[in-house]
Short mmCIF file of C-alpha atoms in Angstrom, two decimals:
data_model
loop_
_atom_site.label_atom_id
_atom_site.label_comp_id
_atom_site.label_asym_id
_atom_site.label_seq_id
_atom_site.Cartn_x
_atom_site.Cartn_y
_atom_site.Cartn_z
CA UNK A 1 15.37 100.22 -65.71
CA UNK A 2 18.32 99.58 -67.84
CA UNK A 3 20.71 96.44 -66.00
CA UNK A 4 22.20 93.00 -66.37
CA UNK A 5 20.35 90.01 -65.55
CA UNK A 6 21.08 86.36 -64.73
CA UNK A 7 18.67 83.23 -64.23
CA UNK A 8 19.22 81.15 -62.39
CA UNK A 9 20.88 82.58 -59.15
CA UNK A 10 21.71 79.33 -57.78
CA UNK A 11 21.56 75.85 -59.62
CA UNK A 12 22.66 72.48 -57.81
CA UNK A 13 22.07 69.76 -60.87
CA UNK A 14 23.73 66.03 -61.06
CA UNK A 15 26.76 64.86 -63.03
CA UNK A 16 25.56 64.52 -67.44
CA UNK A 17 22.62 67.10 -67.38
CA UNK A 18 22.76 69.50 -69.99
CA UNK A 19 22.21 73.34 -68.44
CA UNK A 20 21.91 77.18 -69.65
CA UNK A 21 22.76 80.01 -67.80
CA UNK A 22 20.56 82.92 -69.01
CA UNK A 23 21.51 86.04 -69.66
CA UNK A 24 19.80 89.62 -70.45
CA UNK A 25 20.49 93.15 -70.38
CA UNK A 26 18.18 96.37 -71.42
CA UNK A 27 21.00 98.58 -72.06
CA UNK A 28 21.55 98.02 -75.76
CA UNK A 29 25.16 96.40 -75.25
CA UNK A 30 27.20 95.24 -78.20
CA UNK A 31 29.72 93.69 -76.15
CA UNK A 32 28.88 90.66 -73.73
CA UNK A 33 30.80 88.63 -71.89
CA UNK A 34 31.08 85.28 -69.60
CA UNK A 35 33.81 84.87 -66.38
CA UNK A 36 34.36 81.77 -64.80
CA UNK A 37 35.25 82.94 -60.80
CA UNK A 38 36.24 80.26 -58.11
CA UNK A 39 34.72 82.13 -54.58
CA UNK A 40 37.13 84.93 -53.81
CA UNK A 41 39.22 84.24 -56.55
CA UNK A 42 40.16 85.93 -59.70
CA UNK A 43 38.19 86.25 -62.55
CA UNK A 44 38.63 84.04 -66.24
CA UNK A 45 37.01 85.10 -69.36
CA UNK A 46 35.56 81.90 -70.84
CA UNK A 47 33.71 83.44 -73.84
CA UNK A 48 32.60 86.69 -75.50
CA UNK A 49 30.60 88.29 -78.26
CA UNK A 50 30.78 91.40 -79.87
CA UNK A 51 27.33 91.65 -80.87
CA UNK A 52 24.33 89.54 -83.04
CA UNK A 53 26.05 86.21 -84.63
CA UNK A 54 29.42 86.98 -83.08
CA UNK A 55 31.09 84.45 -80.68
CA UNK A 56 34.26 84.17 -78.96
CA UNK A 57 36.28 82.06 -76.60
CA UNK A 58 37.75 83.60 -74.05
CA UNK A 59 41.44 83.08 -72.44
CA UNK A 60 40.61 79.93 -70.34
CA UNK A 61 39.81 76.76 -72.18
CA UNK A 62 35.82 75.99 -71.26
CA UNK A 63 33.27 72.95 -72.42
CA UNK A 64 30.51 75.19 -72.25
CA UNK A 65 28.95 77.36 -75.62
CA UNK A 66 27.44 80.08 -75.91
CA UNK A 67 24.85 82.27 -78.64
CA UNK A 68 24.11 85.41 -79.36
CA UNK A 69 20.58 85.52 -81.62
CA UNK A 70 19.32 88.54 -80.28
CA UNK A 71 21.32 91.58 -78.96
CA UNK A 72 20.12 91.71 -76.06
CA UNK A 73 20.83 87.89 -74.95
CA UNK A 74 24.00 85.72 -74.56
CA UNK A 75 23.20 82.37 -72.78
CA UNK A 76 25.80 79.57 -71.71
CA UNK A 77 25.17 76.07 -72.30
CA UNK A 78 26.64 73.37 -70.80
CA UNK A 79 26.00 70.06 -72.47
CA UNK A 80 26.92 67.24 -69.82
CA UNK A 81 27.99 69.03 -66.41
CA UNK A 82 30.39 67.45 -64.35
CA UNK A 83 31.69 68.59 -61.10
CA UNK A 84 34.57 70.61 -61.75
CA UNK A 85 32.18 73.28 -63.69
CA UNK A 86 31.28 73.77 -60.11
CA UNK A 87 31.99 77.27 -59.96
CA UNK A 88 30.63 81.16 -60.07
CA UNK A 89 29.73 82.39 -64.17
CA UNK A 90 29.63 86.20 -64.22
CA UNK A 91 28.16 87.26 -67.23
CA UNK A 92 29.18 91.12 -68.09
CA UNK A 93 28.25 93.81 -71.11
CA UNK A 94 29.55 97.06 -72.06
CA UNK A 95 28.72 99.70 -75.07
CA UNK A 96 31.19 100.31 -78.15
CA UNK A 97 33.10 103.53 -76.63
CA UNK A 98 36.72 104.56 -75.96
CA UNK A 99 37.08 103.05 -72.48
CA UNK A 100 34.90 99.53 -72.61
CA UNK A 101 33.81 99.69 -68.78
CA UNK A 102 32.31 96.37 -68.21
CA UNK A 103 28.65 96.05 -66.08
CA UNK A 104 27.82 92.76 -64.46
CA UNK A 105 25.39 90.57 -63.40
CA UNK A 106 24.40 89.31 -60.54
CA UNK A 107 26.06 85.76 -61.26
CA UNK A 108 24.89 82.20 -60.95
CA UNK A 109 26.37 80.21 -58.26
CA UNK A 110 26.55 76.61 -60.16
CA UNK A 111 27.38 73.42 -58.37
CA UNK A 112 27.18 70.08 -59.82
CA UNK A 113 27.39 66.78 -57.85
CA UNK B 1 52.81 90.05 -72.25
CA UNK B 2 49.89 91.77 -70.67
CA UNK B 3 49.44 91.90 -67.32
CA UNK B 4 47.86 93.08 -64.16
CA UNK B 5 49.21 92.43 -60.64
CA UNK B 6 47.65 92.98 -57.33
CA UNK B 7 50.37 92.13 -54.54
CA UNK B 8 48.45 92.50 -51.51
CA UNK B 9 46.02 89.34 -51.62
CA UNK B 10 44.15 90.73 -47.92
CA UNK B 11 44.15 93.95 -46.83
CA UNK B 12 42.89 95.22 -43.45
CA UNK B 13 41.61 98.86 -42.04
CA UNK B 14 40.07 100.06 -38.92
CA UNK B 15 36.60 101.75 -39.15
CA UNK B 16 37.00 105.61 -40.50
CA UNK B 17 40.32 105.18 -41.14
CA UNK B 18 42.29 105.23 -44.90
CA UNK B 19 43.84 102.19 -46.81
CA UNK B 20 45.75 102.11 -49.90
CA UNK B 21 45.33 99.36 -52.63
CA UNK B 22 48.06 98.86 -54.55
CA UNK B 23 47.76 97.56 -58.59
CA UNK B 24 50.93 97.64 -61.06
CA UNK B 25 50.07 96.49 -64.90
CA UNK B 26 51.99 96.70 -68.18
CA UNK B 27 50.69 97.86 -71.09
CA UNK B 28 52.36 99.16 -74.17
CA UNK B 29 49.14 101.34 -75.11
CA UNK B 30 49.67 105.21 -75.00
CA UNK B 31 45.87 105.87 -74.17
CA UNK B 32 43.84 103.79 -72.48
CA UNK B 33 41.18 103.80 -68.82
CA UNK B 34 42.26 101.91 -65.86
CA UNK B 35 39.04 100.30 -63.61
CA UNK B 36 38.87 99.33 -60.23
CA UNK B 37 35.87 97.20 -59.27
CA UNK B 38 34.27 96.12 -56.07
CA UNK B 39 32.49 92.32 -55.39
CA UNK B 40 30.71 92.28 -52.14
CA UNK B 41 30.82 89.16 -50.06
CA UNK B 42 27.85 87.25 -52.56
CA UNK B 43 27.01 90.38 -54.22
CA UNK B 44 27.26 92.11 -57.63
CA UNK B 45 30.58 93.08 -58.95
CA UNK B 46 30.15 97.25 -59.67
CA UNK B 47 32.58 99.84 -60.78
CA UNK B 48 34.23 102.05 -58.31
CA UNK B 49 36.39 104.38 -60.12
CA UNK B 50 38.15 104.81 -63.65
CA UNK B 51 40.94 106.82 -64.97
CA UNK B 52 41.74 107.87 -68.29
CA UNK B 53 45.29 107.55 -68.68
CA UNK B 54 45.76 110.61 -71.02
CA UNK B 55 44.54 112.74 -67.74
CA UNK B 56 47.31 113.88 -65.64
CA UNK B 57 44.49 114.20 -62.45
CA UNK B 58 43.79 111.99 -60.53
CA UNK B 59 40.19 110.52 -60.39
CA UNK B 60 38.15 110.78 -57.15
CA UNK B 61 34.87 109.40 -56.72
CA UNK B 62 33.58 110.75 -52.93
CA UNK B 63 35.72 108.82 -50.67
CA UNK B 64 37.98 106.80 -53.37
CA UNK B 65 40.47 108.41 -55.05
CA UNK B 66 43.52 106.90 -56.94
CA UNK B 67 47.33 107.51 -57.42
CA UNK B 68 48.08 106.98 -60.89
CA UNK B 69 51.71 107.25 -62.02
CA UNK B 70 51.72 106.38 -65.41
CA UNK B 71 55.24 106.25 -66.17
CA UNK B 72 55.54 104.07 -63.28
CA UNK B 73 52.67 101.88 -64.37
CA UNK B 74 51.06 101.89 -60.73
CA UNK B 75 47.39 102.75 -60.15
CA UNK B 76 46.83 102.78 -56.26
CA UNK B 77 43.35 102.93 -55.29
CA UNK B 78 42.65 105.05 -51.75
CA UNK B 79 39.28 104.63 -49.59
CA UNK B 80 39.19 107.19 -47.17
CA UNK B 81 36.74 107.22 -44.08
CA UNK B 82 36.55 103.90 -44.16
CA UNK B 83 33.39 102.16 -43.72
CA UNK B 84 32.05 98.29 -42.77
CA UNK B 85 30.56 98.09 -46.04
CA UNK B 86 33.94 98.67 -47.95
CA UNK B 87 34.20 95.00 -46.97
CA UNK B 88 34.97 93.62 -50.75
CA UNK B 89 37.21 91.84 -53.19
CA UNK B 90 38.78 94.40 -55.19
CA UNK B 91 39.78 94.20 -59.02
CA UNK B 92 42.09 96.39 -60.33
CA UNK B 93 41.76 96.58 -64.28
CA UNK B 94 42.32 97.65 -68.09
CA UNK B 95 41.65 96.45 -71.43
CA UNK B 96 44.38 95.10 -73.71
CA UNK B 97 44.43 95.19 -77.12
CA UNK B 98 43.74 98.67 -77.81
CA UNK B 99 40.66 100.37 -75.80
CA UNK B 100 37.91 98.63 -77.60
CA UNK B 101 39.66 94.77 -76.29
CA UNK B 102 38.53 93.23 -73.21
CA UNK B 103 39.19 93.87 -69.82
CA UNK B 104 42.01 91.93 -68.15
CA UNK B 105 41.77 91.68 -64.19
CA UNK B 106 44.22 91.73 -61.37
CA UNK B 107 44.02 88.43 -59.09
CA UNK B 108 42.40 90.81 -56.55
CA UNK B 109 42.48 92.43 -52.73
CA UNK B 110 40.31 90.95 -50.30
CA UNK B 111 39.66 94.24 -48.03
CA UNK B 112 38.39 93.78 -44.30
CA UNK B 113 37.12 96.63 -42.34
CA UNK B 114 37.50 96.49 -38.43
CA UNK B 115 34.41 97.76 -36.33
#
Protein backbone atom coordinates (compact mmCIF):
# COMPACT_ATOMS: atom_id res chain seq x y z
CA UNK A 1 0.00 0.00 0.00
CA UNK A 2 1.41 3.19 -1.20
CA UNK A 3 1.83 5.88 2.20
CA UNK A 4 4.19 7.94 4.30
CA UNK A 5 6.00 6.54 7.09
CA UNK A 6 7.80 7.77 10.22
CA UNK A 7 10.03 5.86 12.90
CA UNK A 8 10.06 6.57 15.65
CA UNK A 9 6.50 7.67 16.83
CA UNK A 10 7.62 8.89 20.06
CA UNK A 11 11.34 9.47 21.24
CA UNK A 12 12.17 10.94 24.84
CA UNK A 13 16.30 11.08 24.64
CA UNK A 14 18.70 13.34 27.06
CA UNK A 15 20.34 16.69 26.35
CA UNK A 16 23.90 15.98 23.55
CA UNK A 17 22.62 12.67 21.91
CA UNK A 18 22.78 12.65 18.37
CA UNK A 19 19.15 11.34 16.76
CA UNK A 20 17.42 10.53 13.22
CA UNK A 21 14.02 10.74 12.47
CA UNK A 22 13.27 8.22 9.67
CA UNK A 23 11.41 8.70 6.95
CA UNK A 24 9.82 6.52 3.94
CA UNK A 25 7.22 6.61 1.46
CA UNK A 26 6.16 3.92 -1.43
CA UNK A 27 4.58 6.38 -3.59
CA UNK A 28 7.47 7.36 -5.83
CA UNK A 29 7.57 11.12 -4.51
CA UNK A 30 10.08 13.59 -5.86
CA UNK A 31 9.25 16.13 -3.45
CA UNK A 32 9.77 15.57 0.43
CA UNK A 33 9.52 17.62 3.07
CA UNK A 34 10.17 18.23 7.04
CA UNK A 35 7.69 20.67 9.46
CA UNK A 36 8.60 21.56 12.74
CA UNK A 37 4.82 21.88 14.69
CA UNK A 38 4.59 23.04 18.43
CA UNK A 39 1.10 20.91 19.67
CA UNK A 40 -1.80 22.75 18.10
CA UNK A 41 0.22 25.17 16.56
CA UNK A 42 1.11 26.11 13.09
CA UNK A 43 3.25 24.39 10.96
CA UNK A 44 7.29 25.53 9.91
CA UNK A 45 9.05 24.05 7.04
CA UNK A 46 12.55 23.29 8.34
CA UNK A 47 13.94 21.49 5.23
CA UNK A 48 13.07 20.03 1.81
CA UNK A 49 14.28 18.06 -1.16
CA UNK A 50 13.25 17.89 -4.51
CA UNK A 51 14.40 14.54 -5.21
CA UNK A 52 17.92 12.14 -5.10
CA UNK A 53 21.01 14.53 -3.94
CA UNK A 54 18.79 17.56 -3.56
CA UNK A 55 18.53 19.40 -0.17
CA UNK A 56 16.95 22.39 1.08
CA UNK A 57 16.37 24.50 4.14
CA UNK A 58 13.25 25.46 4.77
CA UNK A 59 11.80 29.02 6.08
CA UNK A 60 12.64 28.52 9.84
CA UNK A 61 16.25 28.42 10.82
CA UNK A 62 16.86 24.54 12.21
CA UNK A 63 20.22 22.64 13.68
CA UNK A 64 19.06 19.55 12.36
CA UNK A 65 20.23 17.98 8.52
CA UNK A 66 18.84 16.08 6.47
CA UNK A 67 19.72 13.43 3.13
CA UNK A 68 18.20 12.26 0.44
CA UNK A 69 20.36 8.98 -1.05
CA UNK A 70 17.56 7.13 -2.19
CA UNK A 71 14.19 8.48 -3.51
CA UNK A 72 12.28 7.01 -1.50
CA UNK A 73 13.99 8.22 1.95
CA UNK A 74 14.63 11.66 3.60
CA UNK A 75 15.82 11.25 7.26
CA UNK A 76 16.53 14.16 9.87
CA UNK A 77 19.46 14.17 11.97
CA UNK A 78 19.99 15.91 14.86
CA UNK A 79 23.56 15.97 16.06
CA UNK A 80 23.46 17.09 19.88
CA UNK A 81 19.64 17.54 20.96
CA UNK A 82 18.84 19.96 23.40
CA UNK A 83 15.54 20.74 24.82
CA UNK A 84 14.09 23.31 22.79
CA UNK A 85 14.05 20.70 19.65
CA UNK A 86 11.35 19.41 21.87
CA UNK A 87 8.72 19.52 19.46
CA UNK A 88 6.36 17.56 16.70
CA UNK A 89 8.57 16.86 12.99
CA UNK A 90 6.00 16.15 10.25
CA UNK A 91 7.66 14.81 7.46
CA UNK A 92 5.43 15.26 4.07
CA UNK A 93 5.88 14.20 0.09
CA UNK A 94 4.08 15.03 -2.95
CA UNK A 95 4.53 14.06 -6.90
CA UNK A 96 5.84 16.68 -9.63
CA UNK A 97 2.21 17.89 -10.94
CA UNK A 98 0.38 21.21 -11.37
CA UNK A 99 -1.10 21.49 -7.87
CA UNK A 100 1.80 19.93 -5.36
CA UNK A 101 -0.81 18.48 -2.73
CA UNK A 102 1.34 17.49 0.11
CA UNK A 103 0.73 13.75 2.02
CA UNK A 104 2.00 13.32 5.53
CA UNK A 105 3.19 11.19 7.96
CA UNK A 106 2.22 10.16 10.91
CA UNK A 107 4.87 12.43 12.83
CA UNK A 108 7.30 11.84 15.63
CA UNK A 109 6.51 13.36 18.86
CA UNK A 110 10.29 14.31 20.06
CA UNK A 111 11.07 15.47 23.54
CA UNK A 112 14.43 15.96 24.90
CA UNK A 113 15.26 16.52 28.61
CA UNK B 1 4.83 39.03 0.70
CA UNK B 2 3.07 35.74 0.73
CA UNK B 3 0.70 34.97 3.03
CA UNK B 4 -2.06 32.92 4.50
CA UNK B 5 -4.33 34.04 7.37
CA UNK B 6 -6.75 32.11 9.39
CA UNK B 7 -8.62 34.65 11.82
CA UNK B 8 -10.67 32.42 13.79
CA UNK B 9 -7.98 30.56 16.07
CA UNK B 10 -11.20 28.16 17.79
CA UNK B 11 -14.18 27.53 16.27
CA UNK B 12 -17.20 25.77 17.81
CA UNK B 13 -20.46 23.79 16.30
CA UNK B 14 -23.21 21.80 17.73
CA UNK B 15 -23.58 18.13 16.53
CA UNK B 16 -25.35 18.02 12.83
CA UNK B 17 -25.21 21.41 12.52
CA UNK B 18 -22.96 23.69 9.74
CA UNK B 19 -19.80 25.88 10.47
CA UNK B 20 -17.91 28.07 8.25
CA UNK B 21 -14.03 28.35 8.30
CA UNK B 22 -12.82 31.29 7.16
CA UNK B 23 -9.03 31.58 5.26
CA UNK B 24 -7.91 34.92 3.30
CA UNK B 25 -4.27 34.61 1.45
CA UNK B 26 -2.45 36.77 -1.10
CA UNK B 27 -0.97 35.57 -3.91
CA UNK B 28 0.00 37.29 -7.09
CA UNK B 29 -0.25 33.86 -9.13
CA UNK B 30 -3.07 33.74 -11.82
CA UNK B 31 -3.43 29.82 -11.50
CA UNK B 32 -2.82 28.01 -8.74
CA UNK B 33 -4.93 25.06 -6.04
CA UNK B 34 -5.91 26.15 -2.66
CA UNK B 35 -5.81 23.04 0.22
CA UNK B 36 -7.49 22.72 3.29
CA UNK B 37 -6.16 20.02 5.63
CA UNK B 38 -7.39 18.33 8.73
CA UNK B 39 -4.93 17.14 11.99
CA UNK B 40 -6.86 15.10 14.40
CA UNK B 41 -6.21 15.52 18.07
CA UNK B 42 -2.61 13.14 17.81
CA UNK B 43 -3.44 11.96 14.47
CA UNK B 44 -2.26 12.24 10.83
CA UNK B 45 -2.60 15.47 9.05
CA UNK B 46 -4.88 14.43 5.61
CA UNK B 47 -6.32 16.51 2.87
CA UNK B 48 -9.87 17.53 2.96
CA UNK B 49 -10.59 19.44 -0.08
CA UNK B 50 -8.72 21.43 -2.95
CA UNK B 51 -9.67 23.97 -5.45
CA UNK B 52 -8.20 24.89 -8.57
CA UNK B 53 -8.34 28.46 -8.80
CA UNK B 54 -8.88 28.65 -12.64
CA UNK B 55 -12.43 26.80 -11.78
CA UNK B 56 -15.19 29.14 -11.25
CA UNK B 57 -17.15 26.02 -9.08
CA UNK B 58 -16.87 25.51 -6.13
CA UNK B 59 -15.30 22.21 -4.81
CA UNK B 60 -17.40 19.86 -2.61
CA UNK B 61 -16.15 16.82 -1.17
CA UNK B 62 -19.51 14.98 0.62
CA UNK B 63 -20.17 17.19 3.46
CA UNK B 64 -17.29 19.99 2.88
CA UNK B 65 -17.67 22.33 0.43
CA UNK B 66 -15.84 25.75 0.01
CA UNK B 67 -16.61 29.43 -0.95
CA UNK B 68 -13.94 30.58 -3.06
CA UNK B 69 -13.99 34.21 -4.23
CA UNK B 70 -11.01 34.67 -6.00
CA UNK B 71 -11.01 38.22 -6.62
CA UNK B 72 -11.60 38.60 -3.05
CA UNK B 73 -8.81 36.24 -2.13
CA UNK B 74 -11.10 34.31 0.51
CA UNK B 75 -11.44 30.51 0.50
CA UNK B 76 -14.09 29.60 3.24
CA UNK B 77 -14.25 26.07 3.99
CA UNK B 78 -18.06 24.71 5.02
CA UNK B 79 -18.69 21.26 7.02
CA UNK B 80 -22.14 20.53 6.91
CA UNK B 81 -23.90 17.84 9.19
CA UNK B 82 -21.53 18.20 11.49
CA UNK B 83 -20.07 15.34 13.20
CA UNK B 84 -17.84 14.57 16.67
CA UNK B 85 -15.13 13.44 14.59
CA UNK B 86 -14.79 16.84 12.66
CA UNK B 87 -13.01 17.60 15.94
CA UNK B 88 -9.54 18.94 14.21
CA UNK B 89 -7.00 21.65 13.64
CA UNK B 90 -7.64 22.96 10.34
CA UNK B 91 -4.98 24.33 7.73
CA UNK B 92 -5.98 26.36 5.14
CA UNK B 93 -3.27 26.38 2.25
CA UNK B 94 -1.42 27.11 -1.22
CA UNK B 95 1.87 26.96 -2.69
CA UNK B 96 3.91 30.07 -3.47
CA UNK B 97 6.24 30.42 -5.95
CA UNK B 98 4.47 29.24 -8.86
CA UNK B 99 2.44 25.75 -8.49
CA UNK B 100 5.39 23.50 -8.39
CA UNK B 101 6.81 25.72 -4.82
CA UNK B 102 5.90 24.58 -1.51
CA UNK B 103 2.96 24.81 0.40
CA UNK B 104 2.60 27.74 2.80
CA UNK B 105 0.03 27.18 5.78
CA UNK B 106 -2.44 29.32 7.60
CA UNK B 107 -1.73 29.44 11.56
CA UNK B 108 -4.87 27.23 11.74
CA UNK B 109 -8.68 26.69 13.28
CA UNK B 110 -8.98 24.57 16.15
CA UNK B 111 -12.72 23.18 15.45
CA UNK B 112 -14.80 21.67 18.47
CA UNK B 113 -17.91 19.77 17.90
CA UNK B 114 -20.64 19.81 20.72
CA UNK B 115 -22.43 16.37 21.46
Amino acid sequence: EADIYQTPRYLVIGTGKKITLECSQTMGHDKMYWYQQDPGMELHLIHYSYGVNSTEKGDLSSESTVSRIRTEHFPLTLESARPSHTSQYLCASSVKSSYNEQFFGPGTRLTVL
Amino acid sequence: AQTVTQSQPEMSVQEAETVTLSCTYDTSESDYYLFWYKQPPSRQMILVIRQEAYKQQNATENRFSVNFQKAAKSFSLKISDSQLGDAAMYFCAYPYGGSQGNLIFGKGTKLSVKP
